[in-house]
Protein backbone atom coordinates (compact mmCIF):
# COMPACT_ATOMS: atom_id res chain seq x y z
CA UNK A 1 0.00 0.00 0.00
CA UNK A 2 1.26 3.46 -0.77
CA UNK A 3 -0.15 6.25 1.38
CA UNK A 4 1.03 9.88 1.43
CA UNK A 5 3.84 9.16 3.91
CA UNK A 6 5.12 6.25 1.81
CA UNK A 7 4.88 8.23 -1.44
CA UNK A 8 6.88 11.11 0.03
CA UNK A 9 9.49 8.69 1.39
CA UNK A 10 9.98 7.26 -2.09
CA UNK A 11 10.08 10.63 -3.86
CA UNK A 12 12.59 11.99 -1.33
CA UNK A 13 14.79 8.87 -1.31
CA UNK A 14 18.30 8.98 -2.76
CA UNK A 15 18.52 6.09 -5.26
CA UNK A 16 22.33 6.04 -4.89
CA UNK A 17 22.29 5.75 -1.09
CA UNK A 18 23.50 2.55 0.56
CA UNK A 19 20.45 2.46 2.79
CA UNK A 20 17.10 3.12 1.15
CA UNK A 21 14.73 5.36 3.06
CA UNK A 22 11.76 4.98 0.74
CA UNK A 23 9.17 2.45 1.84
CA UNK A 24 5.74 1.04 1.15
CA UNK A 25 3.35 -0.58 3.56
CA UNK A 26 3.11 -4.33 3.34
CA UNK A 27 -0.36 -5.16 4.65
CA UNK A 28 -1.37 -8.47 6.19
CA UNK A 29 -4.79 -8.85 4.57
CA UNK A 30 -5.98 -11.47 7.05
CA UNK A 31 -4.89 -9.53 10.14
CA UNK A 32 -7.47 -9.09 12.85
CA UNK A 33 -6.98 -7.15 16.07
CA UNK A 34 -6.46 -9.19 19.20
CA UNK A 35 -9.35 -9.33 21.62
CA UNK A 36 -9.47 -9.17 25.39
CA UNK A 37 -10.38 -12.29 27.34
CA UNK A 38 -13.88 -10.86 27.82
CA UNK A 39 -14.33 -10.65 24.05
CA UNK A 40 -13.99 -6.90 23.66
CA UNK A 41 -12.10 -5.69 20.63
CA UNK A 42 -8.51 -4.49 20.69
CA UNK A 43 -9.41 -0.85 21.24
CA UNK A 44 -9.41 -1.80 24.92
CA UNK A 45 -6.32 -4.04 24.60
CA UNK A 46 -3.33 -1.92 25.56
CA UNK A 47 0.14 -3.43 25.29
CA UNK A 48 1.73 -0.20 26.52
CA UNK A 49 3.03 0.78 23.09
CA UNK A 50 2.70 4.13 21.37
CA UNK A 51 -0.56 4.12 19.43
CA UNK A 52 -0.23 3.73 15.67
CA UNK A 53 -3.47 4.64 13.95
CA UNK A 54 -5.15 4.05 17.29
CA UNK A 55 -3.67 0.57 17.83
CA UNK A 56 -1.42 -0.11 20.83
CA UNK A 57 -0.79 -3.78 19.99
CA UNK A 58 2.63 -5.03 18.91
CA UNK A 59 1.32 -6.28 15.55
CA UNK A 60 -0.78 -3.62 13.82
CA UNK A 61 -1.37 -5.54 10.60
CA UNK A 62 1.13 -3.76 8.39
CA UNK A 63 4.82 -2.95 8.29
CA UNK A 64 7.17 -0.70 6.40
CA UNK A 65 9.36 -2.42 3.80
CA UNK A 66 11.91 -0.83 1.45
CA UNK A 67 10.17 0.01 -1.82
CA UNK A 68 12.95 -1.52 -3.87
CA UNK A 69 12.24 -4.95 -2.30
CA UNK A 70 8.53 -5.06 -3.06
CA UNK A 71 8.89 -6.89 -6.35
CA UNK A 72 11.91 -8.84 -5.17
CA UNK A 73 12.20 -12.24 -3.62
CA UNK A 74 11.60 -10.92 -0.10
CA UNK A 75 7.99 -9.87 -0.62
CA UNK A 76 7.31 -13.06 -2.58
CA UNK A 77 8.64 -15.14 0.31
CA UNK A 78 5.86 -13.99 2.61
CA UNK A 79 3.11 -13.27 0.10
CA UNK A 80 0.94 -15.96 1.67
CA UNK A 81 1.75 -14.46 5.09
CA UNK A 82 2.62 -17.78 6.72
CA UNK A 83 5.89 -16.21 7.80
CA UNK A 84 4.43 -12.86 8.92
CA UNK A 85 5.51 -13.32 12.55
CA UNK A 86 9.06 -14.16 11.48
CA UNK A 87 9.44 -10.98 9.41
CA UNK A 88 7.19 -8.50 11.21
CA UNK A 89 8.67 -5.27 12.57
CA UNK A 90 6.44 -2.64 14.20
CA UNK A 91 6.62 0.77 12.56
CA UNK A 92 8.40 3.12 12.54
CA UNK A 93 11.07 0.42 12.06
CA UNK A 94 11.52 -0.61 8.42
CA UNK A 95 11.91 -4.34 7.79
CA UNK A 96 14.23 -5.57 5.05
CA UNK A 97 12.88 -8.74 3.49
CA UNK A 98 15.72 -9.83 1.23
Tab-separated table of C-alpha atoms in Angstrom:
chain	number	residue	atom	x	y	z
A	1	UNK	CA	0.000	0.000	0.000
A	2	UNK	CA	1.258	3.460	-0.770
A	3	UNK	CA	-0.153	6.246	1.382
A	4	UNK	CA	1.026	9.880	1.430
A	5	UNK	CA	3.838	9.161	3.910
A	6	UNK	CA	5.124	6.255	1.811
A	7	UNK	CA	4.882	8.232	-1.441
A	8	UNK	CA	6.881	11.105	0.027
A	9	UNK	CA	9.492	8.688	1.391
A	10	UNK	CA	9.980	7.261	-2.091
A	11	UNK	CA	10.077	10.626	-3.864
A	12	UNK	CA	12.589	11.986	-1.334
A	13	UNK	CA	14.791	8.872	-1.312
A	14	UNK	CA	18.302	8.984	-2.758
A	15	UNK	CA	18.521	6.094	-5.263
A	16	UNK	CA	22.326	6.039	-4.891
A	17	UNK	CA	22.289	5.749	-1.090
A	18	UNK	CA	23.501	2.550	0.556
A	19	UNK	CA	20.447	2.462	2.793
A	20	UNK	CA	17.102	3.119	1.147
A	21	UNK	CA	14.730	5.356	3.058
A	22	UNK	CA	11.758	4.978	0.738
A	23	UNK	CA	9.171	2.454	1.844
A	24	UNK	CA	5.738	1.042	1.150
A	25	UNK	CA	3.350	-0.576	3.564
A	26	UNK	CA	3.110	-4.331	3.342
A	27	UNK	CA	-0.360	-5.157	4.647
A	28	UNK	CA	-1.372	-8.471	6.193
A	29	UNK	CA	-4.788	-8.848	4.570
A	30	UNK	CA	-5.975	-11.472	7.049
A	31	UNK	CA	-4.886	-9.533	10.143
A	32	UNK	CA	-7.469	-9.088	12.846
A	33	UNK	CA	-6.983	-7.148	16.069
A	34	UNK	CA	-6.465	-9.188	19.196
A	35	UNK	CA	-9.350	-9.327	21.625
A	36	UNK	CA	-9.468	-9.175	25.388
A	37	UNK	CA	-10.384	-12.290	27.336
A	38	UNK	CA	-13.882	-10.864	27.823
A	39	UNK	CA	-14.332	-10.651	24.049
A	40	UNK	CA	-13.989	-6.895	23.662
A	41	UNK	CA	-12.105	-5.691	20.631
A	42	UNK	CA	-8.512	-4.491	20.692
A	43	UNK	CA	-9.406	-0.848	21.240
A	44	UNK	CA	-9.406	-1.797	24.922
A	45	UNK	CA	-6.321	-4.036	24.605
A	46	UNK	CA	-3.330	-1.917	25.565
A	47	UNK	CA	0.136	-3.433	25.295
A	48	UNK	CA	1.729	-0.204	26.521
A	49	UNK	CA	3.031	0.782	23.091
A	50	UNK	CA	2.703	4.129	21.374
A	51	UNK	CA	-0.561	4.119	19.426
A	52	UNK	CA	-0.234	3.732	15.666
A	53	UNK	CA	-3.469	4.643	13.950
A	54	UNK	CA	-5.154	4.049	17.294
A	55	UNK	CA	-3.672	0.572	17.826
A	56	UNK	CA	-1.422	-0.113	20.825
A	57	UNK	CA	-0.791	-3.776	19.988
A	58	UNK	CA	2.627	-5.030	18.915
A	59	UNK	CA	1.316	-6.276	15.553
A	60	UNK	CA	-0.779	-3.619	13.823
A	61	UNK	CA	-1.366	-5.544	10.599
A	62	UNK	CA	1.131	-3.760	8.394
A	63	UNK	CA	4.817	-2.953	8.294
A	64	UNK	CA	7.174	-0.704	6.398
A	65	UNK	CA	9.357	-2.417	3.798
A	66	UNK	CA	11.910	-0.830	1.449
A	67	UNK	CA	10.171	0.010	-1.817
A	68	UNK	CA	12.953	-1.524	-3.873
A	69	UNK	CA	12.238	-4.946	-2.296
A	70	UNK	CA	8.527	-5.065	-3.056
A	71	UNK	CA	8.891	-6.887	-6.347
A	72	UNK	CA	11.909	-8.840	-5.170
A	73	UNK	CA	12.201	-12.238	-3.621
A	74	UNK	CA	11.598	-10.923	-0.097
A	75	UNK	CA	7.993	-9.874	-0.624
A	76	UNK	CA	7.307	-13.056	-2.580
A	77	UNK	CA	8.639	-15.135	0.311
A	78	UNK	CA	5.864	-13.987	2.612
A	79	UNK	CA	3.115	-13.275	0.095
A	80	UNK	CA	0.938	-15.965	1.668
A	81	UNK	CA	1.751	-14.463	5.090
A	82	UNK	CA	2.616	-17.780	6.716
A	83	UNK	CA	5.892	-16.208	7.804
A	84	UNK	CA	4.433	-12.863	8.916
A	85	UNK	CA	5.513	-13.320	12.552
A	86	UNK	CA	9.055	-14.158	11.479
A	87	UNK	CA	9.443	-10.979	9.413
A	88	UNK	CA	7.194	-8.501	11.211
A	89	UNK	CA	8.668	-5.265	12.566
A	90	UNK	CA	6.442	-2.645	14.197
A	91	UNK	CA	6.616	0.769	12.563
A	92	UNK	CA	8.399	3.116	12.536
A	93	UNK	CA	11.072	0.421	12.063
A	94	UNK	CA	11.515	-0.611	8.425
A	95	UNK	CA	11.908	-4.340	7.792
A	96	UNK	CA	14.228	-5.569	5.051
A	97	UNK	CA	12.883	-8.743	3.490
A	98	UNK	CA	15.725	-9.828	1.232
